[in-house]
Amino acid sequence: MKNKRSNRKRQRRVDKLYVGEDRQEELIDIILQCFVREQGGDKKSSEPNSS
């Protein structure tokens, strides 16, 4: 019984790890998109802002 319990806990930990990795990839994609948008639109948006 104890072995089964620890196995289940391990399985849950592994699932959490995989979910975390997927979320990290999504977050990285979103951050990269925002970064590119800021850098790409920085020159355009800074012109009307400074004027």
Coordinates of C-alpha atoms in Angstrom, one line a residue:
M1 CA 0.0 0.0 0.0
K2 CA 2.8 2.4 0.9
N3 CA 4.5 1.7 -2.3
K4 CA 1.4 2.5 -4.4
R5 CA 0.9 5.7 -2.5
S6 CA 4.4 6.9 -3.2
N7 CA 4.1 5.9 -6.8
R8 CA 0.9 8.0 -7.2
K9 CA 2.7 11.0 -5.6
R10 CA 5.6 10.5 -8.0
Q11 CA 3.2 10.3 -11.0
R12 CA 1.5 13.6 -9.9
R13 CA 4.9 15.3 -9.6
V14 CA 5.8 14.2 -13.1
D15 CA 2.5 15.4 -14.4
K16 CA 3.0 18.8 -12.7
L17 CA 6.5 19.0 -14.2
Y18 CA 5.2 18.4 -17.7
V19 CA 2.4 20.9 -17.3
G20 CA 4.9 23.4 -15.9
E21 CA 7.2 22.9 -19.0
D22 CA 4.2 23.4 -21.3
R23 CA 3.2 26.6 -19.5
Q24 CA 6.8 27.8 -19.5
E25 CA 7.0 27.4 -23.3
E26 CA 3.7 29.3 -23.6
L27 CA 4.9 32.1 -21.3
I28 CA 8.2 32.3 -23.2
D29 CA 6.3 32.6 -26.5
I30 CA 4.1 35.4 -25.1
I31 CA 7.0 37.2 -23.6
L32 CA 8.9 37.0 -26.8
Q33 CA 5.9 38.3 -28.8
C34 CA 5.5 41.2 -26.4
F35 CA 9.3 41.9 -26.6
V36 CA 9.3 41.9 -30.4
R37 CA 6.2 44.1 -30.5
E38 CA 7.8 46.6 -28.1
Q39 CA 11.1 46.6 -30.0
G40 CA 9.4 46.7 -33.4
G41 CA 6.9 49.4 -32.4
D42 CA 9.3 51.2 -30.2
K43 CA 10.7 53.5 -33.0
K44 CA 7.2 54.1 -34.4
S45 CA 5.5 54.7 -31.1
S46 CA 8.4 56.8 -29.7
E47 CA 8.2 59.3 -32.7
P48 CA 4.6 60.5 -31.9
N49 CA 5.3 60.3 -28.2
S50 CA 8.4 62.6 -28.4
S51 CA 6.6 65.0 -30.7

